[in-house]
Short mmCIF file of C-alpha atoms in Angstrom, two decimals:
data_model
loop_
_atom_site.label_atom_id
_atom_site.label_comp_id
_atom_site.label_asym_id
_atom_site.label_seq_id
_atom_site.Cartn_x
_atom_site.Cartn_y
_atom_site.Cartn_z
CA UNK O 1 45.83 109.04 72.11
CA UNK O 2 45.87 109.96 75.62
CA UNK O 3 44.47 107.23 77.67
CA UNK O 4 43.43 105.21 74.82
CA UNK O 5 42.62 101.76 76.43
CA UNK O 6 45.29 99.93 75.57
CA UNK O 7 47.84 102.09 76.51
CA UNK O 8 49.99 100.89 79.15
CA UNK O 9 49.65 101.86 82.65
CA UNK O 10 52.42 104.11 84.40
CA UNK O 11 52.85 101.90 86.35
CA UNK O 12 54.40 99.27 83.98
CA UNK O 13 56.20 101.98 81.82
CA UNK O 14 58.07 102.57 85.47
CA UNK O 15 58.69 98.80 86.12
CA UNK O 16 60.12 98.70 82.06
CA UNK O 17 62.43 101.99 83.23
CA UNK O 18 63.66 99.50 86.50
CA UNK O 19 64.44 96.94 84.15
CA UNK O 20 66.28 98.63 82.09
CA UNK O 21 68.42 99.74 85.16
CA UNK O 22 68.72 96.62 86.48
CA UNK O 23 69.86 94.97 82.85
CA UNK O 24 73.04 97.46 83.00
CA UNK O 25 73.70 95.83 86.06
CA UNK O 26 73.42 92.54 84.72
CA UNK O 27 75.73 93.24 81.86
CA UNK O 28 78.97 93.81 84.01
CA UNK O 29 77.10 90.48 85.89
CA UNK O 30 77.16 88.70 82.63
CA UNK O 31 80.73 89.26 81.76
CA UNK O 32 82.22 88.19 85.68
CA UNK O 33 79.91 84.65 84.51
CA UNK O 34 81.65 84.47 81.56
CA UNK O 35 84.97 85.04 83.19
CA UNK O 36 84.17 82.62 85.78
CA UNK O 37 83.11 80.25 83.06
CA UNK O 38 86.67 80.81 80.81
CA UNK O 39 88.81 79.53 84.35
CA UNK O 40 86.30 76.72 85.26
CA UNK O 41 87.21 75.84 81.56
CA UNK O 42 90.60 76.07 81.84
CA UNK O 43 90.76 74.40 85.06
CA UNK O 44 92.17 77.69 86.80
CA UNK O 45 89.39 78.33 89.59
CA UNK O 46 86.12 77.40 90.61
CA UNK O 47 83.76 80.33 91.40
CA UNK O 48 80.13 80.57 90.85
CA UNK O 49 77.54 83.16 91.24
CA UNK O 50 75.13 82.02 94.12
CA UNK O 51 71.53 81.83 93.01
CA UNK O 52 69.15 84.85 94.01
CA UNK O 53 67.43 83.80 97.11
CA UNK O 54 63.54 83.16 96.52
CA UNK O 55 60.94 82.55 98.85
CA UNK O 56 58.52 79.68 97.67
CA UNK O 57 54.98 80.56 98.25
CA UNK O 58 53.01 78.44 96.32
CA UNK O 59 54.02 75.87 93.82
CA UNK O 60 51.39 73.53 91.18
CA UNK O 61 51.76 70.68 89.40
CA UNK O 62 51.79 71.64 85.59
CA UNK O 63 52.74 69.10 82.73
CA UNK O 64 54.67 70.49 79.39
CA UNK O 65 53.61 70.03 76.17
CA UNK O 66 55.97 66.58 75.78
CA UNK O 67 53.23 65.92 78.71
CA UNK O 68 56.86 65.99 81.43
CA UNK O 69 55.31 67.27 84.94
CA UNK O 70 56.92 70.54 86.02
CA UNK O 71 56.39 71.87 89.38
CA UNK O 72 55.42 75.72 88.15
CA UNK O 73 55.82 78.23 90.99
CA UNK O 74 52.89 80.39 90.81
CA UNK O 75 53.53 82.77 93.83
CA UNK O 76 56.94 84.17 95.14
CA UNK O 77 59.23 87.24 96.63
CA UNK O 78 62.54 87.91 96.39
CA UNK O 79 65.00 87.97 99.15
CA UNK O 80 67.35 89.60 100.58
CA UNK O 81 70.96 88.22 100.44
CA UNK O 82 72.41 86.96 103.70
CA UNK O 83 75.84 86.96 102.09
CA UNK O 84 77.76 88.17 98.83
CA UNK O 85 77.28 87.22 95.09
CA UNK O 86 80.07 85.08 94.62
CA UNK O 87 82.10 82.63 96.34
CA UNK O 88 84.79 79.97 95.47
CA UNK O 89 88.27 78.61 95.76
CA UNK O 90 91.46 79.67 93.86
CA UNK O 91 94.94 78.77 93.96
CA UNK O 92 93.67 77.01 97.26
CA UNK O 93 92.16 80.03 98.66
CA UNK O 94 88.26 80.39 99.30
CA UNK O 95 87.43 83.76 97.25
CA UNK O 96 84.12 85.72 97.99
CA UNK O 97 83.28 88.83 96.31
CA UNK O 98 80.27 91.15 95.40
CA UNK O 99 80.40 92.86 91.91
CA UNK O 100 78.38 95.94 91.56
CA UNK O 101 78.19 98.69 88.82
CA UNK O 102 78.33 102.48 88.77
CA UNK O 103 76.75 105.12 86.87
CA UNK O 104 78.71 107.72 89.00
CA UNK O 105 82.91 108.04 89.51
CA UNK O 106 81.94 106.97 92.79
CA UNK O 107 80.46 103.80 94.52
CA UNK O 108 77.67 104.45 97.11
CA UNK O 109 78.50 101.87 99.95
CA UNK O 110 75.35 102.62 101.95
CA UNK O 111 72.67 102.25 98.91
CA UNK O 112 74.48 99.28 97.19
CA UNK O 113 75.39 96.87 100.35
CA UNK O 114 73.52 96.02 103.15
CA UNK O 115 75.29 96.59 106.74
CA UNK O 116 75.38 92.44 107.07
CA UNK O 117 77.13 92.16 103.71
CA UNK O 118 80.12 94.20 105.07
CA UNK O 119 80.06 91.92 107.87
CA UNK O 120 80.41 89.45 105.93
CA UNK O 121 83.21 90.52 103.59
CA UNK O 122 84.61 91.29 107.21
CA UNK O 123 84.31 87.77 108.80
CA UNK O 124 85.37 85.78 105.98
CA UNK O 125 88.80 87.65 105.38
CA UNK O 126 89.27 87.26 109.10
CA UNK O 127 89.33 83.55 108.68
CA UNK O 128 91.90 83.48 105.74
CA UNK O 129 89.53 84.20 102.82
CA UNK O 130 90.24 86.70 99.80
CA UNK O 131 87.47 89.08 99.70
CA UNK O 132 86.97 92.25 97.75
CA UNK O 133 84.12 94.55 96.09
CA UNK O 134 84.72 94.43 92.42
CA UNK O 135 83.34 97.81 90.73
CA UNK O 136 82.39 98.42 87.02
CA UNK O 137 82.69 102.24 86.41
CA UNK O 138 80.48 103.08 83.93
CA UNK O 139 81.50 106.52 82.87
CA UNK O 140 85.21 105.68 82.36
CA UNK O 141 84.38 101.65 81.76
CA UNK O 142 87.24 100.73 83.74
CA UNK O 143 87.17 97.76 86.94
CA UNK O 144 88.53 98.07 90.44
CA UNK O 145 88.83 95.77 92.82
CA UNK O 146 88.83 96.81 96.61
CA UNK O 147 90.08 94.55 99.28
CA UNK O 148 88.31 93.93 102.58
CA UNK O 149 90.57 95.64 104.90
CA UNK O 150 90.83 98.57 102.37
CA UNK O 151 86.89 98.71 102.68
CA UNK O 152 86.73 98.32 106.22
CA UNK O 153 88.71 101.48 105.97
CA UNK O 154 86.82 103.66 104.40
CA UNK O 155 83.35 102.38 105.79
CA UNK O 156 84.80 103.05 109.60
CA UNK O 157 86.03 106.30 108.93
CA UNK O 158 82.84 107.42 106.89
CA UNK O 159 80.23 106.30 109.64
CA UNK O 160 79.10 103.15 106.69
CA UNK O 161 76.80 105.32 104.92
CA UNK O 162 79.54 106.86 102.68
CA UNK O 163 79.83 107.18 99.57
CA UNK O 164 83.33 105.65 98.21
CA UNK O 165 85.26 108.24 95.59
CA UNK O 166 87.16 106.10 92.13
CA UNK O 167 90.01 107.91 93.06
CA UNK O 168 90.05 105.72 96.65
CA UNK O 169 89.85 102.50 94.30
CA UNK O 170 92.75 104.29 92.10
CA UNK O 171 94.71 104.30 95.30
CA UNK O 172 93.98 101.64 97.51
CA UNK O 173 92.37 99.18 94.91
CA UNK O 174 93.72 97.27 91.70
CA UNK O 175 92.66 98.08 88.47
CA UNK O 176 91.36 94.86 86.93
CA UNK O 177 92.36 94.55 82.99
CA UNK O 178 89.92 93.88 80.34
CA UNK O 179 89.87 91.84 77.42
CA UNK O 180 88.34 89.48 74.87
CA UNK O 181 88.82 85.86 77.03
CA UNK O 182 88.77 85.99 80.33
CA UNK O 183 86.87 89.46 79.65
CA UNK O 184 87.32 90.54 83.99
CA UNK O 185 90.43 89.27 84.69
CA UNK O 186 89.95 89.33 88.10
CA UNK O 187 92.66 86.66 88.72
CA UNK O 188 95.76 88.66 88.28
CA UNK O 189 94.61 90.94 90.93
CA UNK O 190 94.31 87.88 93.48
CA UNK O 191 97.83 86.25 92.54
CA UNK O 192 99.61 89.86 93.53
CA UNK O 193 97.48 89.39 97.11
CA UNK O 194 98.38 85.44 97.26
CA UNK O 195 101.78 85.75 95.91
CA UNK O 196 102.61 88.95 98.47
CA UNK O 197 101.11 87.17 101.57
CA UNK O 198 103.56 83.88 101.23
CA UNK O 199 106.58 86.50 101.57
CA UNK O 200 104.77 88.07 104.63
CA UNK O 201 101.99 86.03 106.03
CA UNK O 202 98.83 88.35 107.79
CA UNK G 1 32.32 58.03 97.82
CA UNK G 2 34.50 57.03 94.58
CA UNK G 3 34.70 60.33 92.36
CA UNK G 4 32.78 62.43 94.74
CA UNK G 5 33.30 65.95 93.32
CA UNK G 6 34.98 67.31 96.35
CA UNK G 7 37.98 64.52 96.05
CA UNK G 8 41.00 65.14 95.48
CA UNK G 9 42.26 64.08 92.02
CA UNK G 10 44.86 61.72 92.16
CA UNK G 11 47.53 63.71 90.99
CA UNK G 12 46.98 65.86 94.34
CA UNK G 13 47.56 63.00 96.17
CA UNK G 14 50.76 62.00 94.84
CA UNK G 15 52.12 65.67 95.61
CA UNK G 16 51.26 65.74 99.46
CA UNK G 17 53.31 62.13 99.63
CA UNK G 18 56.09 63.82 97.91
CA UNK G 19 55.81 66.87 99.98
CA UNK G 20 56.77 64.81 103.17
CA UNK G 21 59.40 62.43 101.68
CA UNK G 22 60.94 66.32 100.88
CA UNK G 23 60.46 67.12 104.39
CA UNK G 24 62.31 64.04 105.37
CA UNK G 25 65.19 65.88 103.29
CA UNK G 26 64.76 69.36 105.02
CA UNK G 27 65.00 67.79 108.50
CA UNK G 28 68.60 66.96 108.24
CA UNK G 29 69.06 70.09 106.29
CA UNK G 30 67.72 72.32 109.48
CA UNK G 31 70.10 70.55 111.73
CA UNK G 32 73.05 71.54 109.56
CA UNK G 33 71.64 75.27 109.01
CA UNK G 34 71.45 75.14 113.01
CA UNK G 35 74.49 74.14 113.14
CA UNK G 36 76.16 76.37 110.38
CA UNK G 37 73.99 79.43 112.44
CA UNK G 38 76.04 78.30 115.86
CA UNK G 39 79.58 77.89 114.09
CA UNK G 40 78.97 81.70 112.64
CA UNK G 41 77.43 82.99 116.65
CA UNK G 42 80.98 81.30 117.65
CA UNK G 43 83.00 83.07 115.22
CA UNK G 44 84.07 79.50 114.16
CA UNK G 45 83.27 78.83 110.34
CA UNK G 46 81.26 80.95 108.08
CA UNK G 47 79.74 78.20 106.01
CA UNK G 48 75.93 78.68 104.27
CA UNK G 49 73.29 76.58 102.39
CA UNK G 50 72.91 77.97 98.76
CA UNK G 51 69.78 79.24 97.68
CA UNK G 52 67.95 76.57 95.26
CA UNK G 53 67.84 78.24 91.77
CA UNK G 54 64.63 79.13 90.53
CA UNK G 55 64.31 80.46 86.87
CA UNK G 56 61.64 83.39 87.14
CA UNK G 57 59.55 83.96 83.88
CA UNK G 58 56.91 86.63 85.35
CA UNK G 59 57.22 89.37 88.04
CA UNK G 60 54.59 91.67 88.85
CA UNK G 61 54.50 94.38 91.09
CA UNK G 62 51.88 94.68 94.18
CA UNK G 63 51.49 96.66 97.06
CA UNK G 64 51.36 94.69 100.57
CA UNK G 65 48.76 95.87 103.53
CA UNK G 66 51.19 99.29 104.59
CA UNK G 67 51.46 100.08 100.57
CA UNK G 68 54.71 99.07 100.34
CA UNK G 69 55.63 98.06 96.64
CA UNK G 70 56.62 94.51 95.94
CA UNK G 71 57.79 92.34 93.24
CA UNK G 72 55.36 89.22 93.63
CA UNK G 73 56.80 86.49 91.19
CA UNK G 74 54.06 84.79 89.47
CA UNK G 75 55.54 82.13 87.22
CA UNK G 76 58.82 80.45 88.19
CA UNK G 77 60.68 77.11 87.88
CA UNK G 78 63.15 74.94 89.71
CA UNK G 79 66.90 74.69 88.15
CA UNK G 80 68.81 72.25 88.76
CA UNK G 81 71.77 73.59 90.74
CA UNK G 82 75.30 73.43 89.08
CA UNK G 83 77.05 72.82 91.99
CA UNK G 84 76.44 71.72 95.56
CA UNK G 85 74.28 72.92 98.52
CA UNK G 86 76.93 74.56 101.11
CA UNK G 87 80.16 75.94 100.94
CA UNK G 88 82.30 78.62 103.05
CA UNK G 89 85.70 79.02 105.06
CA UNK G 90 86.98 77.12 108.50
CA UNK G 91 90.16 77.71 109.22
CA UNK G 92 91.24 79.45 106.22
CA UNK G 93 90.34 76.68 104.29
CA UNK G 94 87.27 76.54 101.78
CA UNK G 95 84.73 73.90 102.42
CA UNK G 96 82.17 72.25 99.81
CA UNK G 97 79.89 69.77 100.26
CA UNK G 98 76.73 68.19 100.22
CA UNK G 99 73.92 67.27 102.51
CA UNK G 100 71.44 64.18 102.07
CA UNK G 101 69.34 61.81 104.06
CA UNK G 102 68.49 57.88 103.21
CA UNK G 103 65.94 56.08 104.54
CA UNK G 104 67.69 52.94 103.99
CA UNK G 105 71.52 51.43 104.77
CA UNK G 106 73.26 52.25 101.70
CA UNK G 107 73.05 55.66 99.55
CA UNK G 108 72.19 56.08 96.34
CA UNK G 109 74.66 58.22 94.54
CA UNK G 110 72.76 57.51 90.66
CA UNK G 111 69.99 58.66 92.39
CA UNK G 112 70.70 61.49 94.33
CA UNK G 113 73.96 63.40 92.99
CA UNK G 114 74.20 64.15 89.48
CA UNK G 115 77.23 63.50 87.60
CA UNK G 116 78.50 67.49 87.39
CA UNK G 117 77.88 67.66 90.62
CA UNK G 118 80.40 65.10 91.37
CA UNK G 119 82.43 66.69 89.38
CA UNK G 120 82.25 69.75 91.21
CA UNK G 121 83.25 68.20 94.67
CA UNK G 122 86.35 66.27 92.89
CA UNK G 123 87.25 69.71 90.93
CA UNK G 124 87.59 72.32 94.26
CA UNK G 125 89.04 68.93 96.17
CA UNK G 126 91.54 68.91 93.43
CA UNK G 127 91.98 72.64 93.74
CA UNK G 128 92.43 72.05 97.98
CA UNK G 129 89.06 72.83 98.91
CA UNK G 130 88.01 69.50 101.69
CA UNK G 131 84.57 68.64 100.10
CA UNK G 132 82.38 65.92 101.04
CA UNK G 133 78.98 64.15 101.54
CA UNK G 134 77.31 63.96 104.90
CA UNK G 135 74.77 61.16 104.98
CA UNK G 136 72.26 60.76 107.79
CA UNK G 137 71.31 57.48 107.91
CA UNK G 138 67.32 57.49 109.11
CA UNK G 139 67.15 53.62 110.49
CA UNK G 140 70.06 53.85 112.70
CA UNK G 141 70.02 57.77 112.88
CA UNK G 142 73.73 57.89 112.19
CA UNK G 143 75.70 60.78 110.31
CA UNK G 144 78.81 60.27 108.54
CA UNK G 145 81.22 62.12 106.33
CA UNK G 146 82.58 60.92 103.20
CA UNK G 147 85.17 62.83 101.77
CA UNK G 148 86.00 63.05 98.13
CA UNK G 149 88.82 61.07 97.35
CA UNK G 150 87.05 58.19 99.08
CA UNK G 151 83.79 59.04 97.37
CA UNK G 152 85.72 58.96 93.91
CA UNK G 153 87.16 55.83 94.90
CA UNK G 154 83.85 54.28 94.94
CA UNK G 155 82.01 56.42 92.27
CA UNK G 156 84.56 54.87 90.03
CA UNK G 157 85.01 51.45 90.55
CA UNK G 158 81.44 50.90 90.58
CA UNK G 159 80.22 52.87 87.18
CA UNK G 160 78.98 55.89 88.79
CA UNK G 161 75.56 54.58 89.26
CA UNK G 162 76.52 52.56 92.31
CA UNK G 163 74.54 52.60 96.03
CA UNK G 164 77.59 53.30 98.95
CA UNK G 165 76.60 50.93 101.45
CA UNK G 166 76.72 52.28 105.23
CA UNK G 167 79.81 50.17 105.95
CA UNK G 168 81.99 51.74 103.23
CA UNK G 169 81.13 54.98 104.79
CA UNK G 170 81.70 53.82 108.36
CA UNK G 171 85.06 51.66 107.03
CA UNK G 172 86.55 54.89 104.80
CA UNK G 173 84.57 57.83 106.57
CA UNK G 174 83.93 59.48 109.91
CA UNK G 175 80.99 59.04 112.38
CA UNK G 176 79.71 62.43 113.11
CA UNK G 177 78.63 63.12 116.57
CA UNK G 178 75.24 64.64 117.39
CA UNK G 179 74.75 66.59 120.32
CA UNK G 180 72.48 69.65 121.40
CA UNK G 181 74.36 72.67 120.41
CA UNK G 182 75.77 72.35 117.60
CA UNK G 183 73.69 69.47 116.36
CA UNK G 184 75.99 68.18 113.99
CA UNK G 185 78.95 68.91 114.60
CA UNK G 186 81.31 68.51 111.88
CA UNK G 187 84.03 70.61 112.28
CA UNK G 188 85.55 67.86 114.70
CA UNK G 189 85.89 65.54 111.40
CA UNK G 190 87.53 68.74 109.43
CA UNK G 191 89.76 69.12 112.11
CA UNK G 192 90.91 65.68 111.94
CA UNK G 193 91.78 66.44 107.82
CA UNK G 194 92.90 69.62 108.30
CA UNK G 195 95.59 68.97 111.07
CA UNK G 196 96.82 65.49 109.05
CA UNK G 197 97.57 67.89 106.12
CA UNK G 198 99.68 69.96 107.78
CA UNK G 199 102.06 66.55 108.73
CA UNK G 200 101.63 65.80 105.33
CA UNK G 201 100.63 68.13 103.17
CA UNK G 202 98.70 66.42 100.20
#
């Protein structure tokens, strides 16, 4: 059967193997949606996953089959992120965040966010905002959250390439419970931050 | 000449007249991503332009001219997006809002916002996010804010569908000045919100 002609190139079994990768990551994705979607529902905060950036290359003019005209884009690339996942407002507060899964009990900074994404996380909490890494463990399937300044941290000390230990997000993170609705309660986690800076104000 | 081969079916035509009413659009839009760009050089506001959402059906892989793998997207569609085009952080506060041109001296808000997007900018309001429309105004080349209590205001009394005419924006929102660097500079007009609400807080 070995190169019978219909068998599929290598290269597509690889790009099936990266899918498959990238679907785990889109599972710990799917459940921060459907969080976000339970407090938009109940009217508790309004944070939404930014869409992937896309560059347009070429776009027709294509009609359905109810004969509706679509524009279909027929050539494209993906882009690189100039800022984080998610952004939005809570308890008055503008939230930003980047949620990322690991196969390791460890979180590798350098492979997983670009330089500018730090910067961002960075800037933003400067100016007032809540901003934070949110990590899915796989191996242990528990959920940290890591605040900017506890980031900042680490990535100074460890010349940005580093690769961040779970036993840093046991100390200087929050564990983040999980359950059936919200299933990422992120929220707790950001009332402790909110709640401790109107006793002592940064 | 009628039907000569070469022509350009009708259909064709259509597109390259609403290619440059679009381009109208991004013209305004490039002035506030200018202006957004200066804001974040000045360490002022960190406020960007969402990516438009694109639902991708097809991605193959391709090497460029140095070899270098790519994922070329060959069939992909416009979403519409669930909330609005910019949001970030100025002065600790989050901003929302949305960006459009008209070519004549009213706006049409049937036409050109759709209802959950309304929604959106009344929800984070609600939540203390300032959101808002900025117009420009082609004729008389004139930018102004609206914000969203005074947008609501309007939206309701007149069955959602209703055109804003340029003197309920200049009579219940704020003349934007235009100037080199930053083109359109806005944060003056959140300033003006911003320092009112800490008189009295809303």
């Amino acid at each position: 059967m070995i190169n019978y002609p219909n068998k599929k190139p290598i290269r597509d079994q690889k790009s099936v193997k990266k899918t498959s990768h990238a679907n785990r990551g889109i599972n710990f994705e799917n459940l921060i949606n459907s969080s976000n979607e339970f407090f938009i529902d109940h009217d508790l905060a309004y944070i939404y996953k930014k869409p992937t950036p896309i560059k347009v290359i070429k776009v027709n003019f294509t009609k359905d089959r109810f004969k509706t005209k679509k524009h279909k884009i027929s050539e494209a690339y993906f882009e690189t992120p100039s800022t984080t996942d998610y952004n939005g407002i809570y308890r008055g507060r503008y939230i930003d965040f980047e949620a990322k899964q690991s196969k390791y009990l460890s979180f590798n900074v350098g492979a997983n966010l670009k330089a500018h994404q730090v910067d961002h996380l960075a800037n933003v909490w400067r100016h007032g905002a809540i901003s934070f890494l949110i990590i899915h463990f796989q191996q242990v399937d528990e959920v940290y959250i890591l605040f900017t300044p506890q980031l900042l941290e680490h990535y100074q000390k460890n010349k940005n390439t580093a690769t961040i230990s779970i036993d840093y997000f046991k100390e200087k993170g929050y564990l983040v419970e999980q359950g059936f609705r919200p299933s990422i309660d992120y929220l707790k986690i950001l009332d402790i931050i909110i709640d401790k800076e109107y006793d002592e104000p940064r």
